[in-house]
Amino acid sequence: MTTIPFPKDFIWGTASSAYQIEGAWNEDGKGPSIWDTFTHVPGRIANNETGDIANDHYHHWKEDIHLMVELGLKAYRFSTSWPRIFPEGRGTVNKKGVDFYDRLIDELLRKKIEPFLCLYHWDLPQGMQDLGGWPVREMAYYFAEYARFMSEKFSDRVKNWITHNEPFVTAGAGYFMGEHAPGIKEPLSAIKAIHHLLLSHGLATEAIHSVSKQPVSVGIVLNLNPIHPATNSRKDVEAARRFDTIQNRAFLDPLLLGTSPISEMKLLNRLAGSVIKPGDLELINHLDFLGVNYYTRTVIKHDSKFPIFATSQVHPKGNEYSGMWEIYPNGLYELLVTVYENYSKQIKSPQTMPTMMVTENGIPVPDGFDFDGKIRDERRIRYLGQHILQVQKAIQKGVPVKGYFVWSLMDNFEWALGYDKRFGLVYVDFKTQKRTIKDSGKWFAEVIKLNSLNNKLE
Ligand code: FCB
């Protein structure tokens, strides 16, 4: 049997987020988030489901860490709920919320699992949205205050910090398409939100470092996709380039190069050029590591009906799909290599090319129990194996990929799609809160133990 070894200190983990698992939405002094408000409006979420209880991780956290131990995880990526710490977003601190994360972090460290703490995975305090949310510049400064507080509190133990999860989705799904909280459909607000999210990254990074109790690493998590044109026609090729600019370069350029591609897009520049103030890009241009969430590629065609960008997505026939996306493992290799090579060439000191990490990768599968009580999620095993192989190839090509996190530890609340889409290595019965490790969980534990893909299981 041939096995493919990973670097010795490769970080194997899983990822999750506060709103998707914690539940306890109004317990122990937590303030409401925009997701609490959004899910409580009938018709917003599939089956009108909410994250009110979700995985009840707020009460089951110890059991959940035990599951991580059983899987042999080296790291756990989670997010903290801003309104659990500051019920209004700023001002009064909720001590019980701080205590919850204190206990979680201590127990993770006791079990030798490295915490990767993400400050924002979409659950903006409703109080902040009432002030205008991300389209408002002040939000970046409020976020930095929250980040500073968290660093003062936890940086004695937490070394790896993530400011944002997928700011493209925060802005795009939340303020442009309106499919996510706060459910706003205003292109201009979304464009402003992108800049303020990036600015908040820069300000928070500075704040975290300035009060940290030890040297820490501060990164961001982006959902980057290789963008492919639907055909070779000039229109489609240009549409794909525009989409690449807004999904990938709009984030990578400011973070890595301290420049913005907005000025290249005439209409965008006219609408939003003045949102970027002098000095902002220098502030944003700081990254210790780059987290990449990868699920699929995006195929784009020209479509004049779509506002501003004149693009729409195509689903090529004959390819393999999950319940949400095309399955396209090669795209992960393409992405890691092209991002690394393109930006390494352009980057200017003092910023250096950050290390990279796959911070999410996974597949929804309609899992269920077999007669003997097992969950044979072979499709997930295949998907993960194929993608881990691409990570391996990228490392061999010289890309410094330091870790890989499966989305997700457990089945959980999948935003607008509710509980129907199961992504976990662990099955959750949402009526009883019983957790059961799926075959993919056992498989991943083996990968971690061997520090390599085990062909036998492919
Ligand atoms: C990512 C999100 C994560 C989860 C997965 C499936 O975009 O970061 O919360 O919903 O998709």
PDB file of N, CA and C in Angstrom, residues 223-275:
ATOM      1  N   ASN A 223     -13.471  32.889   0.845  1.00  0.00           N
ATOM      2  CA  ASN A 223     -13.970  31.833  -0.045  1.00  0.00           C
ATOM      3  C   ASN A 223     -13.502  32.194  -1.451  1.00  0.00           C
ATOM      4  N   LEU A 224     -12.421  31.591  -1.835  1.00  0.00           N
ATOM      5  CA  LEU A 224     -11.837  31.869  -3.155  1.00  0.00           C
ATOM      6  C   LEU A 224     -12.238  30.741  -4.089  1.00  0.00           C
ATOM      7  N   ASN A 225     -12.566  31.083  -5.296  1.00  0.00           N
ATOM      8  CA  ASN A 225     -12.897  30.055  -6.286  1.00  0.00           C
ATOM      9  C   ASN A 225     -12.115  30.309  -7.559  1.00  0.00           C
ATOM     10  N   PRO A 226     -11.672  29.247  -8.217  1.00  0.00           N
ATOM     11  CA  PRO A 226     -11.207  29.480  -9.585  1.00  0.00           C
ATOM     12  C   PRO A 226     -12.437  29.833 -10.419  1.00  0.00           C
ATOM     13  N   ILE A 227     -12.317  30.875 -11.223  1.00  0.00           N
ATOM     14  CA  ILE A 227     -13.469  31.297 -12.036  1.00  0.00           C
ATOM     15  C   ILE A 227     -13.189  30.918 -13.486  1.00  0.00           C
ATOM     16  N   HIS A 228     -14.048  30.112 -14.058  1.00  0.00           N
ATOM     17  CA  HIS A 228     -13.852  29.661 -15.436  1.00  0.00           C
ATOM     18  C   HIS A 228     -14.945  30.229 -16.337  1.00  0.00           C
ATOM     19  N   PRO A 229     -14.587  30.694 -17.533  1.00  0.00           N
ATOM     20  CA  PRO A 229     -15.628  31.178 -18.455  1.00  0.00           C
ATOM     21  C   PRO A 229     -16.431  30.011 -19.025  1.00  0.00           C
ATOM     22  N   ALA A 230     -17.733  30.238 -19.238  1.00  0.00           N
ATOM     23  CA  ALA A 230     -18.599  29.175 -19.747  1.00  0.00           C
ATOM     24  C   ALA A 230     -18.208  28.756 -21.162  1.00  0.00           C
ATOM     25  N   THR A 231     -17.755  29.733 -21.980  1.00  0.00           N
ATOM     26  CA  THR A 231     -17.281  29.429 -23.337  1.00  0.00           C
ATOM     27  C   THR A 231     -16.033  30.288 -23.581  1.00  0.00           C
ATOM     28  N   ASN A 232     -15.447  30.112 -24.757  1.00  0.00           N
ATOM     29  CA  ASN A 232     -14.256  30.921 -25.073  1.00  0.00           C
ATOM     30  C   ASN A 232     -14.610  32.270 -25.686  1.00  0.00           C
ATOM     31  N   SER A 233     -15.901  32.568 -25.749  1.00  0.00           N
ATOM     32  CA  SER A 233     -16.272  33.840 -26.379  1.00  0.00           C
ATOM     33  C   SER A 233     -15.693  35.000 -25.568  1.00  0.00           C
ATOM     34  N   ARG A 234     -15.420  36.097 -26.264  1.00  0.00           N
ATOM     35  CA  ARG A 234     -14.799  37.244 -25.593  1.00  0.00           C
ATOM     36  C   ARG A 234     -15.686  37.734 -24.441  1.00  0.00           C
ATOM     37  N   LYS A 235     -16.999  37.724 -24.668  1.00  0.00           N
ATOM     38  CA  LYS A 235     -17.931  38.214 -23.647  1.00  0.00           C
ATOM     39  C   LYS A 235     -17.874  37.372 -22.375  1.00  0.00           C
ATOM     40  N   ASP A 236     -17.857  36.057 -22.561  1.00  0.00           N
ATOM     41  CA  ASP A 236     -17.811  35.180 -21.380  1.00  0.00           C
ATOM     42  C   ASP A 236     -16.466  35.275 -20.668  1.00  0.00           C
ATOM     43  N   VAL A 237     -15.407  35.370 -21.459  1.00  0.00           N
ATOM     44  CA  VAL A 237     -14.069  35.463 -20.850  1.00  0.00           C
ATOM     45  C   VAL A 237     -13.988  36.748 -20.024  1.00  0.00           C
ATOM     46  N   GLU A 238     -14.518  37.810 -20.563  1.00  0.00           N
ATOM     47  CA  GLU A 238     -14.499  39.078 -19.813  1.00  0.00           C
ATOM     48  C   GLU A 238     -15.412  39.023 -18.588  1.00  0.00           C
ATOM     49  N   ALA A 239     -16.543  38.355 -18.748  1.00  0.00           N
ATOM     50  CA  ALA A 239     -17.459  38.211 -17.594  1.00  0.00           C
ATOM     51  C   ALA A 239     -16.760  37.441 -16.476  1.00  0.00           C
ATOM     52  N   ALA A 240     -16.052  36.379 -16.854  1.00  0.00           N
ATOM     53  CA  ALA A 240     -15.326  35.578 -15.850  1.00  0.00           C
ATOM     54  C   ALA A 240     -14.261  36.438 -15.166  1.00  0.00           C
ATOM     55  N   ARG A 241     -13.616  37.274 -15.947  1.00  0.00           N
ATOM     56  CA  ARG A 241     -12.581  38.139 -15.361  1.00  0.00           C
ATOM     57  C   ARG A 241     -13.214  39.125 -14.363  1.00  0.00           C
ATOM     58  N   ARG A 242     -14.372  39.662 -14.730  1.00  0.00           N
ATOM     59  CA  ARG A 242     -15.056  40.582 -13.803  1.00  0.00           C
ATOM     60  C   ARG A 242     -15.447  39.867 -12.518  1.00  0.00           C
ATOM     61  N   PHE A 243     -15.929  38.645 -12.658  1.00  0.00           N
ATOM     62  CA  PHE A 243     -16.349  37.915 -11.462  1.00  0.00           C
ATOM     63  C   PHE A 243     -15.142  37.571 -10.586  1.00  0.00           C
ATOM     64  N   ASP A 244     -14.042  37.234 -11.231  1.00  0.00           N
ATOM     65  CA  ASP A 244     -12.803  36.954 -10.492  1.00  0.00           C
ATOM     66  C   ASP A 244     -12.376  38.205  -9.715  1.00  0.00           C
ATOM     67  N   THR A 245     -12.559  39.352 -10.345  1.00  0.00           N
ATOM     68  CA  THR A 245     -12.174  40.598  -9.677  1.00  0.00           C
ATOM     69  C   THR A 245     -12.997  40.799  -8.412  1.00  0.00           C
ATOM     70  N   ILE A 246     -14.301  40.574  -8.514  1.00  0.00           N
ATOM     71  CA  ILE A 246     -15.135  40.886  -7.350  1.00  0.00           C
ATOM     72  C   ILE A 246     -15.064  39.781  -6.289  1.00  0.00           C
ATOM     73  N   GLN A 247     -14.961  38.528  -6.703  1.00  0.00           N
ATOM     74  CA  GLN A 247     -14.903  37.475  -5.670  1.00  0.00           C
ATOM     75  C   GLN A 247     -13.504  37.291  -5.083  1.00  0.00           C
ATOM     76  N   ASN A 248     -12.494  37.329  -5.920  1.00  0.00           N
ATOM     77  CA  ASN A 248     -11.145  36.996  -5.430  1.00  0.00           C
ATOM     78  C   ASN A 248     -10.259  38.226  -5.247  1.00  0.00           C
ATOM     79  N   ARG A 249     -10.074  38.978  -6.335  1.00  0.00           N
ATOM     80  CA  ARG A 249      -9.098  40.081  -6.264  1.00  0.00           C
ATOM     81  C   ARG A 249      -9.544  41.219  -5.352  1.00  0.00           C
ATOM     82  N   ALA A 250     -10.851  41.433  -5.244  1.00  0.00           N
ATOM     83  CA  ALA A 250     -11.330  42.531  -4.382  1.00  0.00           C
ATOM     84  C   ALA A 250     -10.865  42.330  -2.942  1.00  0.00           C
ATOM     85  N   PHE A 251     -10.505  41.099  -2.593  1.00  0.00           N
ATOM     86  CA  PHE A 251     -10.030  40.809  -1.241  1.00  0.00           C
ATOM     87  C   PHE A 251      -8.517  40.597  -1.226  1.00  0.00           C
ATOM     88  N   LEU A 252      -8.035  39.794  -2.174  1.00  0.00           N
ATOM     89  CA  LEU A 252      -6.607  39.460  -2.163  1.00  0.00           C
ATOM     90  C   LEU A 252      -5.731  40.684  -2.423  1.00  0.00           C
ATOM     91  N   ASP A 253      -6.129  41.538  -3.351  1.00  0.00           N
ATOM     92  CA  ASP A 253      -5.279  42.698  -3.685  1.00  0.00           C
ATOM     93  C   ASP A 253      -5.094  43.631  -2.485  1.00  0.00           C
ATOM     94  N   PRO A 254      -6.188  44.060  -1.832  1.00  0.00           N
ATOM     95  CA  PRO A 254      -5.974  44.933  -0.667  1.00  0.00           C
ATOM     96  C   PRO A 254      -5.183  44.242   0.448  1.00  0.00           C
ATOM     97  N   LEU A 255      -5.503  42.979   0.721  1.00  0.00           N
ATOM     98  CA  LEU A 255      -4.862  42.292   1.847  1.00  0.00           C
ATOM     99  C   LEU A 255      -3.383  42.021   1.595  1.00  0.00           C
ATOM    100  N   LEU A 256      -3.065  41.650   0.360  1.00  0.00           N
ATOM    101  CA  LEU A 256      -1.685  41.225   0.088  1.00  0.00           C
ATOM    102  C   LEU A 256      -0.844  42.316  -0.573  1.00  0.00           C
ATOM    103  N   LEU A 257      -1.495  43.196  -1.337  1.00  0.00           N
ATOM    104  CA  LEU A 257      -0.709  44.173  -2.090  1.00  0.00           C
ATOM    105  C   LEU A 257      -0.968  45.614  -1.646  1.00  0.00           C
ATOM    106  N   GLY A 258      -2.029  45.811  -0.884  1.00  0.00           N
ATOM    107  CA  GLY A 258      -2.377  47.180  -0.483  1.00  0.00           C
ATOM    108  C   GLY A 258      -2.900  48.004  -1.651  1.00  0.00           C
ATOM    109  N   THR A 259      -3.504  47.333  -2.628  1.00  0.00           N
ATOM    110  CA  THR A 259      -4.120  48.046  -3.760  1.00  0.00           C
ATOM    111  C   THR A 259      -5.581  47.592  -3.869  1.00  0.00           C
ATOM    112  N   SER A 260      -6.361  48.289  -4.684  1.00  0.00           N
ATOM    113  CA  SER A 260      -7.746  47.855  -4.868  1.00  0.00           C
ATOM    114  C   SER A 260      -8.069  47.789  -6.352  1.00  0.00           C
ATOM    115  N   PRO A 261      -8.716  46.693  -6.781  1.00  0.00           N
ATOM    116  CA  PRO A 261      -9.053  46.586  -8.212  1.00  0.00           C
ATOM    117  C   PRO A 261     -10.308  47.387  -8.577  1.00  0.00           C
ATOM    118  N   ILE A 262     -10.907  48.038  -7.592  1.00  0.00           N
ATOM    119  CA  ILE A 262     -12.177  48.741  -7.859  1.00  0.00           C
ATOM    120  C   ILE A 262     -12.006  49.785  -8.963  1.00  0.00           C
ATOM    121  N   SER A 263     -10.857  50.464  -8.963  1.00  0.00           N
ATOM    122  CA  SER A 263     -10.647  51.530  -9.948  1.00  0.00           C
ATOM    123  C   SER A 263     -10.629  50.997 -11.383  1.00  0.00           C
ATOM    124  N   GLU A 264     -10.376  49.672 -11.539  1.00  0.00           N
ATOM    125  CA  GLU A 264     -10.358  49.094 -12.896  1.00  0.00           C
ATOM    126  C   GLU A 264     -11.770  48.930 -13.452  1.00  0.00           C
ATOM    127  N   MET A 265     -12.779  48.917 -12.558  1.00  0.00           N
ATOM    128  CA  MET A 265     -14.148  48.692 -13.027  1.00  0.00           C
ATOM    129  C   MET A 265     -14.880  50.022 -12.994  1.00  0.00           C
ATOM    130  N   LYS A 266     -15.103  50.570 -14.168  1.00  0.00           N
ATOM    131  CA  LYS A 266     -15.582  51.965 -14.275  1.00  0.00           C
ATOM    132  C   LYS A 266     -16.821  52.250 -13.417  1.00  0.00           C
ATOM    133  N   LEU A 267     -17.838  51.397 -13.608  1.00  0.00           N
ATOM    134  CA  LEU A 267     -19.100  51.652 -12.917  1.00  0.00           C
ATOM    135  C   LEU A 267     -18.914  51.560 -11.402  1.00  0.00           C
ATOM    136  N   LEU A 268     -18.166  50.549 -11.005  1.00  0.00           N
ATOM    137  CA  LEU A 268     -17.917  50.326  -9.583  1.00  0.00           C
ATOM    138  C   LEU A 268     -17.154  51.498  -8.991  1.00  0.00           C
ATOM    139  N   ASN A 269     -16.215  51.951  -9.739  1.00  0.00           N
ATOM    140  CA  ASN A 269     -15.388  53.061  -9.283  1.00  0.00           C
ATOM    141  C   ASN A 269     -16.248  54.311  -9.083  1.00  0.00           C
ATOM    142  N   ARG A 270     -17.150  54.521 -10.020  1.00  0.00           N
ATOM    143  CA  ARG A 270     -18.015  55.688  -9.921  1.00  0.00           C
ATOM    144  C   ARG A 270     -18.914  55.570  -8.687  1.00  0.00           C
ATOM    145  N   LEU A 271     -19.419  54.356  -8.450  1.00  0.00           N
ATOM    146  CA  LEU A 271     -20.338  54.153  -7.335  1.00  0.00           C
ATOM    147  C   LEU A 271     -19.635  54.174  -5.984  1.00  0.00           C
ATOM    148  N   ALA A 272     -18.445  53.549  -5.971  1.00  0.00           N
ATOM    149  CA  ALA A 272     -17.860  53.271  -4.652  1.00  0.00           C
ATOM    150  C   ALA A 272     -16.441  53.765  -4.474  1.00  0.00           C
ATOM    151  N   GLY A 273     -15.900  54.397  -5.485  1.00  0.00           N
ATOM    152  CA  GLY A 273     -14.505  54.837  -5.412  1.00  0.00           C
ATOM    153  C   GLY A 273     -14.215  55.640  -4.144  1.00  0.00           C
ATOM    154  N   SER A 274     -15.172  56.485  -3.729  1.00  0.00           N
ATOM    155  CA  SER A 274     -14.894  57.389  -2.609  1.00  0.00           C
ATOM    156  C   SER A 274     -15.030  56.712  -1.248  1.00  0.00           C
ATOM    157  N   VAL A 275     -15.461  55.454  -1.248  1.00  0.00           N
ATOM    158  CA  VAL A 275     -15.613  54.739   0.033  1.00  0.00           C
ATOM    159  C   VAL A 275     -14.231  54.473   0.648  1.00  0.00           C
TER     160      VAL A 275
END
